[in-house]
XYZ file of C-alpha atoms in Angstrom:
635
model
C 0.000 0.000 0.000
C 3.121 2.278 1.023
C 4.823 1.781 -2.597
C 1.825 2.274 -4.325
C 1.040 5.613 -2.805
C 4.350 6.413 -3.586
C 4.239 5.614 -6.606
C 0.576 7.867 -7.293
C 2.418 10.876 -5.723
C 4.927 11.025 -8.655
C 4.095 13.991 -11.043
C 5.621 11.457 -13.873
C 2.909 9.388 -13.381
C 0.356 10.191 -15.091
C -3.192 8.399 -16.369
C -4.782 8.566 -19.940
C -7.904 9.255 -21.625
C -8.861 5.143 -21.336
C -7.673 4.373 -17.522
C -4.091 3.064 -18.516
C -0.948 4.262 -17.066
C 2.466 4.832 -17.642
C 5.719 5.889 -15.718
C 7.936 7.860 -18.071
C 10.668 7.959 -16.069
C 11.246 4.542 -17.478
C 9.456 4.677 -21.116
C 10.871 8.609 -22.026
C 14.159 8.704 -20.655
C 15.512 6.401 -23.643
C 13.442 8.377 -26.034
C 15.469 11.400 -24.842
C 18.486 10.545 -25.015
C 18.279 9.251 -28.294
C 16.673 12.505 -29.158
C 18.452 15.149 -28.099
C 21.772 13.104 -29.629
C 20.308 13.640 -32.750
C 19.426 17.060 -33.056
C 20.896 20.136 -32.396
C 20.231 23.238 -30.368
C 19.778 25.619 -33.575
C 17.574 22.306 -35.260
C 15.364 22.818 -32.507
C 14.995 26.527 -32.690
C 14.551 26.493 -35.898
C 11.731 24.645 -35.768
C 10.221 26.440 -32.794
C 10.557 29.971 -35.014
C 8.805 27.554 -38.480
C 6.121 26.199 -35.913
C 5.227 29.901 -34.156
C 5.236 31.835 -37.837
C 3.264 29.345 -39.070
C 0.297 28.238 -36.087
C 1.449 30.183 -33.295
C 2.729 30.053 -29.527
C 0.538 27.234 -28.263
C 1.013 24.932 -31.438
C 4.719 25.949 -30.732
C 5.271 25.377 -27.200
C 3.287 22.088 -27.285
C 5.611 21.111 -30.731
C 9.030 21.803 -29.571
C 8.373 20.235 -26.245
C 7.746 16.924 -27.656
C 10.844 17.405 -29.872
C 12.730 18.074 -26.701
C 11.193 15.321 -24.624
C 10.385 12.767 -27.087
C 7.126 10.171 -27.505
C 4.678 11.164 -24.297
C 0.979 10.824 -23.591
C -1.216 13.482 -23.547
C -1.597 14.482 -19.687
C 1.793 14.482 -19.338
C 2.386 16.575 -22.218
C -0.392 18.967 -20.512
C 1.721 18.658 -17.298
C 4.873 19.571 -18.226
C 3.726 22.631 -20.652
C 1.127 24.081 -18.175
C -1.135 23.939 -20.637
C -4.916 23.394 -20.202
C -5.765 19.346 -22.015
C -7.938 21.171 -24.392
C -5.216 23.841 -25.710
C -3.206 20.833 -26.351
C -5.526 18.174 -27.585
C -6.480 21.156 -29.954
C -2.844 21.448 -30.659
C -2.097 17.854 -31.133
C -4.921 18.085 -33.766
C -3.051 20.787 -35.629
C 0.468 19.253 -35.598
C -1.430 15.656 -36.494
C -3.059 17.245 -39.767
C 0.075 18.965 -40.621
C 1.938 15.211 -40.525
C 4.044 17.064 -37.727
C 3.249 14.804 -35.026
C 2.465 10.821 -35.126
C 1.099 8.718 -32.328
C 1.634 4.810 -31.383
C -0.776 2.802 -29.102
C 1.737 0.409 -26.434
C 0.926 -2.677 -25.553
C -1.215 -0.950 -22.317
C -2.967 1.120 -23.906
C -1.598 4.199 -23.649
C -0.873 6.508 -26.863
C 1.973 8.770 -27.077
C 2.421 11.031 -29.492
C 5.996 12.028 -30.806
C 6.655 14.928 -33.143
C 8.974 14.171 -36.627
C 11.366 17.329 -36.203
C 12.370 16.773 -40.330
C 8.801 16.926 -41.303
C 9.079 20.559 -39.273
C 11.978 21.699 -41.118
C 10.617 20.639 -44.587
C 8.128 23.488 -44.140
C 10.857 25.967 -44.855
C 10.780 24.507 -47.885
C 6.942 25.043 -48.697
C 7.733 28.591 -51.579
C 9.849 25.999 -53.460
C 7.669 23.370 -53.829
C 4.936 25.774 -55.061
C 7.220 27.347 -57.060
C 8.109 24.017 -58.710
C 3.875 23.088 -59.232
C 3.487 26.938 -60.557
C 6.519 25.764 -62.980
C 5.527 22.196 -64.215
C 1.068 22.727 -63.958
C 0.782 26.143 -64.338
C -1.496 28.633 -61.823
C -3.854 25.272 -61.139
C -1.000 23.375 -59.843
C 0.292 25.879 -58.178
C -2.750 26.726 -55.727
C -3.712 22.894 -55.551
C -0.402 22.461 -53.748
C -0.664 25.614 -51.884
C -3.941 24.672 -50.611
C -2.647 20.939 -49.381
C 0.331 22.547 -47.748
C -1.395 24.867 -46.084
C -4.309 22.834 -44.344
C -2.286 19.455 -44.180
C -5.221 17.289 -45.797
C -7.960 17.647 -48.284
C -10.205 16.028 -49.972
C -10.295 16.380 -53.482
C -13.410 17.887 -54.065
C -13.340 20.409 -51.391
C -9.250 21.099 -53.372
C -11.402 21.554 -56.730
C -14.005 23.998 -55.317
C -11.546 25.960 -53.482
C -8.936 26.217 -56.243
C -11.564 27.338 -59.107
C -12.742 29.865 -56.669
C -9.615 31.079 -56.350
C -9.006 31.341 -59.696
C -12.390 32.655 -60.816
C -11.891 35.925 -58.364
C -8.465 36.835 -60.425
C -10.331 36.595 -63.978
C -12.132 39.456 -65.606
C -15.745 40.127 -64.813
C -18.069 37.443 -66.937
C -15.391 34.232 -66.515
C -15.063 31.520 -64.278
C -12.706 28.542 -63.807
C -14.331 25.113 -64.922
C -14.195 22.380 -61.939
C -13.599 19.782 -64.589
C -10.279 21.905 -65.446
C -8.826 22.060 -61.887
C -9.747 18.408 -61.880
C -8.013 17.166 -64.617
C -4.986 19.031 -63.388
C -5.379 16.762 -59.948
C -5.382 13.924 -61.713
C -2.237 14.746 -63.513
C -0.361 15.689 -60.284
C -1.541 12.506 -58.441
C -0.205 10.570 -61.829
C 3.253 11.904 -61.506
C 2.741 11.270 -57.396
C 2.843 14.761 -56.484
C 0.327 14.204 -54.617
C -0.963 11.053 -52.997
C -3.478 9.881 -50.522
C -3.607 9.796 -46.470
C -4.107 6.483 -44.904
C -7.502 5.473 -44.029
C -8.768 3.122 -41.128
C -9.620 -0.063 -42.596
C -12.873 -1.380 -42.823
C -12.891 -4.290 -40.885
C -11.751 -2.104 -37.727
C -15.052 -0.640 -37.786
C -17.273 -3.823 -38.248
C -14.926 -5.202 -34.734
C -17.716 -6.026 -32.116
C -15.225 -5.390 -29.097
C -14.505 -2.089 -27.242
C -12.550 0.593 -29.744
C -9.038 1.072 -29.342
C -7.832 4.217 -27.924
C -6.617 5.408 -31.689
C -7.218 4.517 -34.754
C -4.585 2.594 -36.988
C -4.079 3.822 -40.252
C -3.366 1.890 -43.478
C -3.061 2.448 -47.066
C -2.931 0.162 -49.908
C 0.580 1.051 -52.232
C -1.768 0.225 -55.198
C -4.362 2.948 -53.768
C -1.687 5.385 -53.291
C -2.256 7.620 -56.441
C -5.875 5.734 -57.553
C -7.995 8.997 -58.061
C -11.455 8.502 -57.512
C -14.272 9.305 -60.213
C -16.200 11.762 -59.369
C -18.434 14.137 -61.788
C -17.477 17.605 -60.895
C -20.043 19.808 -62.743
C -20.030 23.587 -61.957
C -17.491 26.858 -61.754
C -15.757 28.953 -59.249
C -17.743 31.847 -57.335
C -16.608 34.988 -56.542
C -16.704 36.126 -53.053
C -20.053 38.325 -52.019
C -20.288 41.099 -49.245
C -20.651 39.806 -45.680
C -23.537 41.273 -45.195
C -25.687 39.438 -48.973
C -25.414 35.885 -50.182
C -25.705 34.497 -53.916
C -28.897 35.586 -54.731
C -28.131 39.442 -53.314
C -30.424 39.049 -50.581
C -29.269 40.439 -46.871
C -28.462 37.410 -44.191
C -31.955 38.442 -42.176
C -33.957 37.302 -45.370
C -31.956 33.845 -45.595
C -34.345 30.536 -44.889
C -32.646 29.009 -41.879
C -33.424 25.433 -43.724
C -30.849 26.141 -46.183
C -27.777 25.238 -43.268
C -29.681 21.261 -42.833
C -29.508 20.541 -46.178
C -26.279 20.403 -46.556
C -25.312 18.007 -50.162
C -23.531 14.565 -49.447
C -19.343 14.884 -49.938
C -18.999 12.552 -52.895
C -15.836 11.376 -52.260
C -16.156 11.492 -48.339
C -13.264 9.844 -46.012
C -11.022 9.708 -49.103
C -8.100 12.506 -48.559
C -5.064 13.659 -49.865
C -1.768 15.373 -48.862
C 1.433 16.974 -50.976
C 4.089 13.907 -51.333
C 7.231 15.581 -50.324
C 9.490 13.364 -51.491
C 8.438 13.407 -55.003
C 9.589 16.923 -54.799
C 12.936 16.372 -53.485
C 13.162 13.954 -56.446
C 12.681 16.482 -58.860
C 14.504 18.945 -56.809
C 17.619 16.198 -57.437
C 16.720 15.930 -61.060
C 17.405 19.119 -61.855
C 20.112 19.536 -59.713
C 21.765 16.717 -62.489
C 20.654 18.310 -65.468
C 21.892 21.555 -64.286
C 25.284 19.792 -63.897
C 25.349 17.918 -67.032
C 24.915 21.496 -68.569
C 27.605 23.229 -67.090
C 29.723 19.931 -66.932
C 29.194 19.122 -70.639
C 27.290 21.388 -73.018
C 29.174 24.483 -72.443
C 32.399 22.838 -73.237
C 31.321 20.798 -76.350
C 29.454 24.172 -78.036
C 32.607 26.511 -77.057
C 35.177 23.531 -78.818
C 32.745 22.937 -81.809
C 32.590 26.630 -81.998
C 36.174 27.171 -82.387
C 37.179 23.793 -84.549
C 33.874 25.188 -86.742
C 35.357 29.008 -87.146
C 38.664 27.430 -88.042
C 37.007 24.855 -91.070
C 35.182 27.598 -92.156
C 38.134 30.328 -92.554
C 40.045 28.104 -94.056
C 37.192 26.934 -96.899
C 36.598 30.408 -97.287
C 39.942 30.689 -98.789
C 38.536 28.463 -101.750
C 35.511 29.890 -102.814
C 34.802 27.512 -106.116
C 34.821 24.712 -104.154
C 32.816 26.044 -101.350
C 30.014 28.358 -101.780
C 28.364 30.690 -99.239
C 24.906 28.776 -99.515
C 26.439 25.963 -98.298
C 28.909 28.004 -95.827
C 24.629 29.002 -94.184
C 23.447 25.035 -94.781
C 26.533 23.545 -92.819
C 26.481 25.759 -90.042
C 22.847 26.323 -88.877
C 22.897 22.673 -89.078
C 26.283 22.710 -86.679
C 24.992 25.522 -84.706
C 21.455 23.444 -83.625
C 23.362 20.208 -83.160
C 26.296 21.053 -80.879
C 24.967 24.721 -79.408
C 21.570 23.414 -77.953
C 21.437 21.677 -74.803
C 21.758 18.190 -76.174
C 23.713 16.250 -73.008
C 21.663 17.421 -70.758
C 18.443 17.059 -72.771
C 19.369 13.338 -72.723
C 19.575 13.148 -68.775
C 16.630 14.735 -68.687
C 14.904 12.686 -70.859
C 16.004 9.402 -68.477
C 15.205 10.898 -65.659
C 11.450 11.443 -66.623
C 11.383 7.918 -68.327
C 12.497 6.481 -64.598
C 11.013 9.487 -62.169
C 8.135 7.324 -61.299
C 9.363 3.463 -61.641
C 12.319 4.710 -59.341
C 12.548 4.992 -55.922
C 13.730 8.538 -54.455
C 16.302 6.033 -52.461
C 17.520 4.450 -55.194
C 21.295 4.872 -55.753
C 20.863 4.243 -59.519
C 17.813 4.713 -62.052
C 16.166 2.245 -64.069
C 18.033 0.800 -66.681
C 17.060 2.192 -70.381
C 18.171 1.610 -73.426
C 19.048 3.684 -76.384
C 16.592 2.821 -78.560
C 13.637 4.041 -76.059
C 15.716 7.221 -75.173
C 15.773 8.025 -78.697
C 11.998 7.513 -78.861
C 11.167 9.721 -75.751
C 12.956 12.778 -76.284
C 10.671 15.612 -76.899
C 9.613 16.470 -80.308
C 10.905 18.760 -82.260
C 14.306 17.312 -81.238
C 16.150 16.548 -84.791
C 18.902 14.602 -83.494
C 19.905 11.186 -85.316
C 20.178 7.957 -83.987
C 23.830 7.914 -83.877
C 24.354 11.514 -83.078
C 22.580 10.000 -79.625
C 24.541 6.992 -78.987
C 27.840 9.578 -79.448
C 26.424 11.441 -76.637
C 25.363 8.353 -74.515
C 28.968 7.504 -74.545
C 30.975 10.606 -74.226
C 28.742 10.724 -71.170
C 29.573 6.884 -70.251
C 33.424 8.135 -70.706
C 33.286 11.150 -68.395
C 35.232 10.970 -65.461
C 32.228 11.951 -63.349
C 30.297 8.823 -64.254
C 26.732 10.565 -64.087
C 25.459 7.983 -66.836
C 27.344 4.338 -66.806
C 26.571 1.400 -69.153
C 25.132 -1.394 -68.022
C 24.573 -3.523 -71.091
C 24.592 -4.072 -74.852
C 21.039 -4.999 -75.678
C 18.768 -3.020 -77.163
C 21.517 -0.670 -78.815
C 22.933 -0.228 -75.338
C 21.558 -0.152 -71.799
C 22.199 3.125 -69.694
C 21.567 3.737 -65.785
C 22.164 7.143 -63.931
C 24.297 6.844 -61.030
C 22.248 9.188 -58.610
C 24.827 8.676 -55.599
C 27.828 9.589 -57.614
C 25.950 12.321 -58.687
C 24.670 13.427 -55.203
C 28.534 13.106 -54.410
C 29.571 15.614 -57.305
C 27.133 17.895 -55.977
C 28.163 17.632 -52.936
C 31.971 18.226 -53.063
C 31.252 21.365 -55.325
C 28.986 22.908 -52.596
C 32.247 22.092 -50.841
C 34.920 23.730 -53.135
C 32.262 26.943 -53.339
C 32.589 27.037 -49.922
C 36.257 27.113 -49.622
C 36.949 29.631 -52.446
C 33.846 31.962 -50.725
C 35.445 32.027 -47.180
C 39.108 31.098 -47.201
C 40.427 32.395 -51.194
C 41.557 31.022 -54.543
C 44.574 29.799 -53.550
C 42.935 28.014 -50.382
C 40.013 26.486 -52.863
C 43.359 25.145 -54.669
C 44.475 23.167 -52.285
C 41.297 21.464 -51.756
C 40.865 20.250 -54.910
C 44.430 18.935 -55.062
C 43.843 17.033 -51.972
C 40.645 15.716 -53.010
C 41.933 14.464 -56.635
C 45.216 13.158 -54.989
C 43.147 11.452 -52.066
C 45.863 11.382 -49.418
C 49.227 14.138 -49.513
C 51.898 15.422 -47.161
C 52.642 18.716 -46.519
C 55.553 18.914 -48.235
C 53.869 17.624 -51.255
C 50.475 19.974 -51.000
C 53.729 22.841 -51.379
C 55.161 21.146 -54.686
C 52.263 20.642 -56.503
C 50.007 23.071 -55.431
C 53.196 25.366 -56.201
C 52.692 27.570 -53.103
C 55.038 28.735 -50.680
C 55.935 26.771 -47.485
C 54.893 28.926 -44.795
C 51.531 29.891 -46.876
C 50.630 26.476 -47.735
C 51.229 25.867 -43.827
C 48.763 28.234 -43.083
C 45.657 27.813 -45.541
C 46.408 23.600 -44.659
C 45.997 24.694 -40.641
C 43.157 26.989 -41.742
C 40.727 24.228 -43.330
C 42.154 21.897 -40.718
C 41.175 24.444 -37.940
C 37.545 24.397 -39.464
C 37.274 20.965 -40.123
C 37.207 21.053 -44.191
C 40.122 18.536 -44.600
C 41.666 15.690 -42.135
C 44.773 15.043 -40.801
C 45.727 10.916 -40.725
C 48.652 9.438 -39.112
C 50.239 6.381 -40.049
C 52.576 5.724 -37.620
C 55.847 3.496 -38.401
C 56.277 2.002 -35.221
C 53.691 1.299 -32.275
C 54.815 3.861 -30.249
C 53.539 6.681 -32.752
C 56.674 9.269 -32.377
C 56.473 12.297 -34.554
C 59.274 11.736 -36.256
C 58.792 8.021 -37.313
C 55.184 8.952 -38.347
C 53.945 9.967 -41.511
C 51.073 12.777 -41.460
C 48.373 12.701 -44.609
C 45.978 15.226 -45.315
C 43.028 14.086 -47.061
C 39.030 15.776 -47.310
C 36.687 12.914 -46.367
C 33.565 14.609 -48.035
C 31.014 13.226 -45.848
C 32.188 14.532 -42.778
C 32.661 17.771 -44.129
C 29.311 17.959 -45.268
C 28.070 17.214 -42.377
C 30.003 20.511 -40.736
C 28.687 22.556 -43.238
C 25.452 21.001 -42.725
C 25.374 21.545 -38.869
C 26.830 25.261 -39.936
C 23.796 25.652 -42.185
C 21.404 25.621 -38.610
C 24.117 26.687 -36.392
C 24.542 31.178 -35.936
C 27.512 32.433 -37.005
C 27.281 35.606 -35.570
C 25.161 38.007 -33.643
C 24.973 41.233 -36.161
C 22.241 39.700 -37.973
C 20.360 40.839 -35.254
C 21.571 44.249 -35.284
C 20.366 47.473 -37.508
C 21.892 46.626 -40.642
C 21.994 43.492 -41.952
C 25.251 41.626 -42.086
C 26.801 40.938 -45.402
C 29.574 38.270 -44.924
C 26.862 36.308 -43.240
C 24.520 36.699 -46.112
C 27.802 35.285 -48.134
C 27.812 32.251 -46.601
C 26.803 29.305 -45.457
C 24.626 30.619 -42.134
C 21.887 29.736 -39.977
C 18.402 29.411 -41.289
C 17.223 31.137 -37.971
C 18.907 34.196 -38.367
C 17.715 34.681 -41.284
C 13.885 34.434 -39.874
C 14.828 36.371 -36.939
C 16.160 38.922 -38.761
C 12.936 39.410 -41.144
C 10.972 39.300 -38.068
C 13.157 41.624 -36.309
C 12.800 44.423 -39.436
C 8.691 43.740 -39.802
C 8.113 44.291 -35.843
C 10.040 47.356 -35.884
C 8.130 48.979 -39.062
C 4.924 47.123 -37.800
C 2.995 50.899 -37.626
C 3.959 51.826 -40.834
C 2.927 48.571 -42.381
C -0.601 48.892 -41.011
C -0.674 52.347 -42.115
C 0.182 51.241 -46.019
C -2.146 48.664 -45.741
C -4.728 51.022 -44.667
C -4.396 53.709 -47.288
C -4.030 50.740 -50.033
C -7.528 49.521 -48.424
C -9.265 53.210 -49.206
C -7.752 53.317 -52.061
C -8.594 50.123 -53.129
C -12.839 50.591 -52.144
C -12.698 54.573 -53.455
C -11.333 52.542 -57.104
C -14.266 50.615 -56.807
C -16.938 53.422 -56.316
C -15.293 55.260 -59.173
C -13.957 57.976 -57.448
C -12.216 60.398 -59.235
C -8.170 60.889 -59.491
C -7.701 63.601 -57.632
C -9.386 62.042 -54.424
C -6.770 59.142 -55.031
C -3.923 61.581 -54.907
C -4.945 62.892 -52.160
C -5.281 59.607 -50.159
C -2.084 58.564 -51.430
C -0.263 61.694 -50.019
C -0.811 60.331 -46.515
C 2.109 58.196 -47.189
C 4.880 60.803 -46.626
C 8.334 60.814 -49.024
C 10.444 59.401 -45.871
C 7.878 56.899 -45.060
C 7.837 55.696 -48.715
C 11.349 55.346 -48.900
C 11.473 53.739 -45.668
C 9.025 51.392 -46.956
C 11.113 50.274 -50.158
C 14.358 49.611 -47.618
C 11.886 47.447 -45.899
C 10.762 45.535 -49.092
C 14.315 45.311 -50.514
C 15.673 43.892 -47.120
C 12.881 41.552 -46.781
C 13.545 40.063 -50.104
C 17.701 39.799 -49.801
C 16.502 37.816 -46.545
C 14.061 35.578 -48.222
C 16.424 34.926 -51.474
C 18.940 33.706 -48.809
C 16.775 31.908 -47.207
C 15.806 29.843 -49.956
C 19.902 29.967 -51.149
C 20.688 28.215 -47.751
C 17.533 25.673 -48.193
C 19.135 24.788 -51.492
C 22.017 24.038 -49.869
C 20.910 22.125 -46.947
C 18.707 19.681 -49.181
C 22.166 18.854 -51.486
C 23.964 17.976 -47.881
C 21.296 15.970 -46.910
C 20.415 14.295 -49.672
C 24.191 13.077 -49.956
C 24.210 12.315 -46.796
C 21.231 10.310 -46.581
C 22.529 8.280 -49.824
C 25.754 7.456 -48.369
C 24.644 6.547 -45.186
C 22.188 3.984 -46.898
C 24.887 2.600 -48.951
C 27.041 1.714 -46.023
């Protein structure tokens, strides 16, 4: 009776919803540890500044507590916060729609819920991937996305409705978006899985004559992933109506109250859909490749071919019987679209869409293909012959960088892309970027020497880098100093004595992107905070979170000059719409003082520098970790 009073009077222990209990000084203390190993300090307030911007302080506090503490049940989670249990079961409910938080039922019945601190990051990536939907479906795509990122999960009707009224209120007076037309754009996302369904509770959970388990388990058939469901969409956006009339123009007192009851059946009902993020990081890697391929190959080939072509040419020109200036035009235009368009990495981009979807995002190599299907999927309009293709497929086999290998002979030649040896390229130029940016030409030198030669001792980084002693001393120390290259001893007798040791320097690439990784979260220095905005940190690498506190920083301290734009935009924008006459306009817009609308255009150009780098450092962060992740899956 003694212990189990004892055991009641611990604040750890705690009951939930159904009865069962749990002592998490046992369950969460593993949890923790594992945790907080993890992750960082600037991770973590990272994602308390995404999760406070985006749902505010409760949603916040509740979400970067469970980061910090791991999986826990709901009253303890209302324990530790000081939060009432319906702030955060209301909260929970946020961070579970937003696939921000997940729960698990143990084996007593107690669910926990634990919060997926990645999944919280990605949502500094939320402009790019509308960006990218704006880029590949147009306006549709881009506000379908928008409108799954920005309430978690949707059904697909309620997406269609929502989007063509969107739409509809940016056309001219008399036109309207078609639902069948935002539709058919849905279906063409959800067939390149851009988007994909939620998991559903299964049937036969429901039809279970026992007591119901305290949550829900979710489960989705792979085969139901992308099914879209038929449904006959017939109508067109609306425009929004004064608060104060409905459709029909009639004020809210006239309205027949029966209208609210009969409310029309969802058709597709229970069935709902979210963004799939990683199909966007695969086409975020996709045309980090092509882009590669271009500058790697393209540029080189049309600036060669340019210069063996101007010498051919001058020297033909020197017989003008034998060569005539109509066929000086012919034989050049047809030169000039073969070798000056963007043929290598046309070709890469036409594998990767033939293998973007039978692919996994994981996979350290694509699909095999062979030439004779390349040739018949590249776009049209593409006059390249058969064997002007299989020249390209292997000067790209032959490059050193081995984006494209050879895998076989049939078919005219089978061809994979090596998507971890690509990551890797990628990766290690981030890398030698970084160096030249921060430490100097002669210091990016170096690097690359010791990353071509592998392993090299001092005395040979001097001869072939062909810099002198005492400065090759100091750039090796500098990059040692901030962990961009290794040191590695190889002793020649067990006792390790300097002198009978032999000291290599060598870059091992994933631990230095890992550094520049952690540097991507971690402040570099305080004057981002300051009154002007600091420019060597907007040069580099930097954290994420100074960057958001320093936009936050600039629109809290011109908050009353904000309001006040916004407020004469707002008269303006109703005394438009009564036809008022210009000089009224002028007038309102006068209220805006010279100072205050220069002031305002330093606000709007700082805001944007921040938000450029912003998505400069995302870009940079998703190359790490996508190396990263490949290597580490690989080993």
């Amino acid at each position: 009776r003694h212990r189990i009073r004892t055991i009641l009077s611990n604040p750890l222990f705690c009951f939930s919803e159904d009865g069962g209990g749990e002592d998490l000084a046992k369950s969460g203390k593993g949890n923790r540890e594992r945790l907080l190993s993890t992750m960082t300090q600037a991770e973590i307030k990272l994602c308390s500044l995404l999760l406070q911007e985006h749902f505010g302080e409760i949603v916040e506090k509740i979400g970067v507590h469970l980061i910090r503490t791991g999986s826990q049940p709901l009253r303890v989670i209302a324990h530790d916060t000081g939060t009432s249990l319906d702030q955060v079961k209301k909260a929970l409910c946020v961070l579970i729609q937003h696939n921000l938080v997940i729960y698990q039922v143990h084996k007593r019945g107690v669910v926990e819920y634990e919060a997926q601190c990645s999944r919280v990051l990605r949502m500094l990536r939320y402009p790019r991937y509308i960006y990218t939907a704006k880029t590949l479906y147009s306006d549709t795509g881009e506000l379908i996305v928008e409108e799954l990122l920005l309430n978690g999960k949707m059904a697909m009707s309620a997406v269609v409705k929502k989007v063509a009224d969107r739409l509809t209120e940016t056309m001219e007076d008399g036109k309207t978006m078609d639902y069948a037309e935002v539709s058919n754009t849905f279906v063409r996302l959800a067939d390149t899985h851009f988007v994909q369904r939620c998991p559903l509770v299964p049937a036969t959970e429901n039809s279970d004559p026992g007591p119901p388990p305290p949550a829900p388990t979710l489960v989705i058939n792979e085969k139901d992933m992308y099914l879209v469901p038929k449904l006959s969409l017939i109508g067109k956006g609306k425009r929004r109506r004064s608060s104060d009339e409905d459709a029909t123009g009639e004020p809210k007192a006239k309205r027949p109250k029966h209208t609210t009851d009969n409310k029309e059946p969802i058709p597709d009902d229970g069935i709902y859909w979210q963004a799939n993020l990683d199909r966007f990081h695969q086409h975020f890697r996709d045309q980090g490749i092509v882009s590669a391929v271009a500058n790697r190959m393209d540029q080189v080939i049309s600036k060669w071919v340019g210069q063996w072509l101007s010498g051919i040419f001058t020297y033909l020109q020197m017989w003008p019987l034998a060569y005539s200036q109509s066929q000086h035009s012919r034989v050049n235009s047809e030169f000039q679209f073969t070798f000056q368009t963007q043929t290598s990495s046309e070709i890469v981009r036409t594998m990767l869409r033939m293998s973007e979807i039978t692919t996994s995002s994981s996979a350290p190599f694509t699909q095999p293909l062979s030439s004779n299907e390349i040739f018949r999927s590249l776009p049209v309009g593409y006059n390249i012959s058969k064997q002007v293709l299989d020249q390209y497929l292997t000067l790209l086999a032959d490059d050193p960088l081995e984006f494209v290998g050879k895998s076989g002979d049939s078919g005219g030649g089978m061809y994979v892309i090596n998507l971890h040896k690509a990551l890797g390229s990628l990766a290690t130029a981030t890398l030698e970027s970084v160096v030249q940016e921060r430490f100097g030409s002669r210091c990016a030198r170096i690097f690359r020497l010791v990353l071509q030669k592998k392993h090299l001792e001092q005395k040979q980084v001097e001869d072939f880098a062909m810099i002198p002693a005492k400065e090759a001393k100091d750039m090796l120390y500098k990059m040692l100093s901030e962990n961009f290259i290794s040191l590695q001893e190889i002793p020649k007798t067990p006792d390790h004595a300097p002198s009978r040791t032999f000291y290599l320097y060598t870059v091992n690439i994933l631990s230095a992107a890992r550094m520049l990784l952690h540097r991507c979260y971690k402040p570099f220095c305080l004057s981002c905070l300051n009154r002007t905005v600091c420019i060597s940190c907007l040069l580099s690498p930097q954290s994420v979170a100074n960057l958001i506190e320093r936009r936050q920083f600039e629109t809290k301290e011109n908050k009353r000059l904000l309001e006040k734009s916004q407020r004469v935009e707002a008269i303006i924008a109703s005394m438009q719409a009564t036809g008022a006459e210009e000089a009224q306009l002028q007038e309102i817009e006068e209220m805006i003082t010279a100072p205050e609308r220069q002031q305002l255009e330093t606000l709007k150009r700082n805001v944007n520098k921040l938000d450029a780098c912003e998505i400069q450092v995302d870009e940079t962060i998703f190359l790490l970790e996508s190396y990263i992740e490949s290597t580490m899956k690989r080993q």
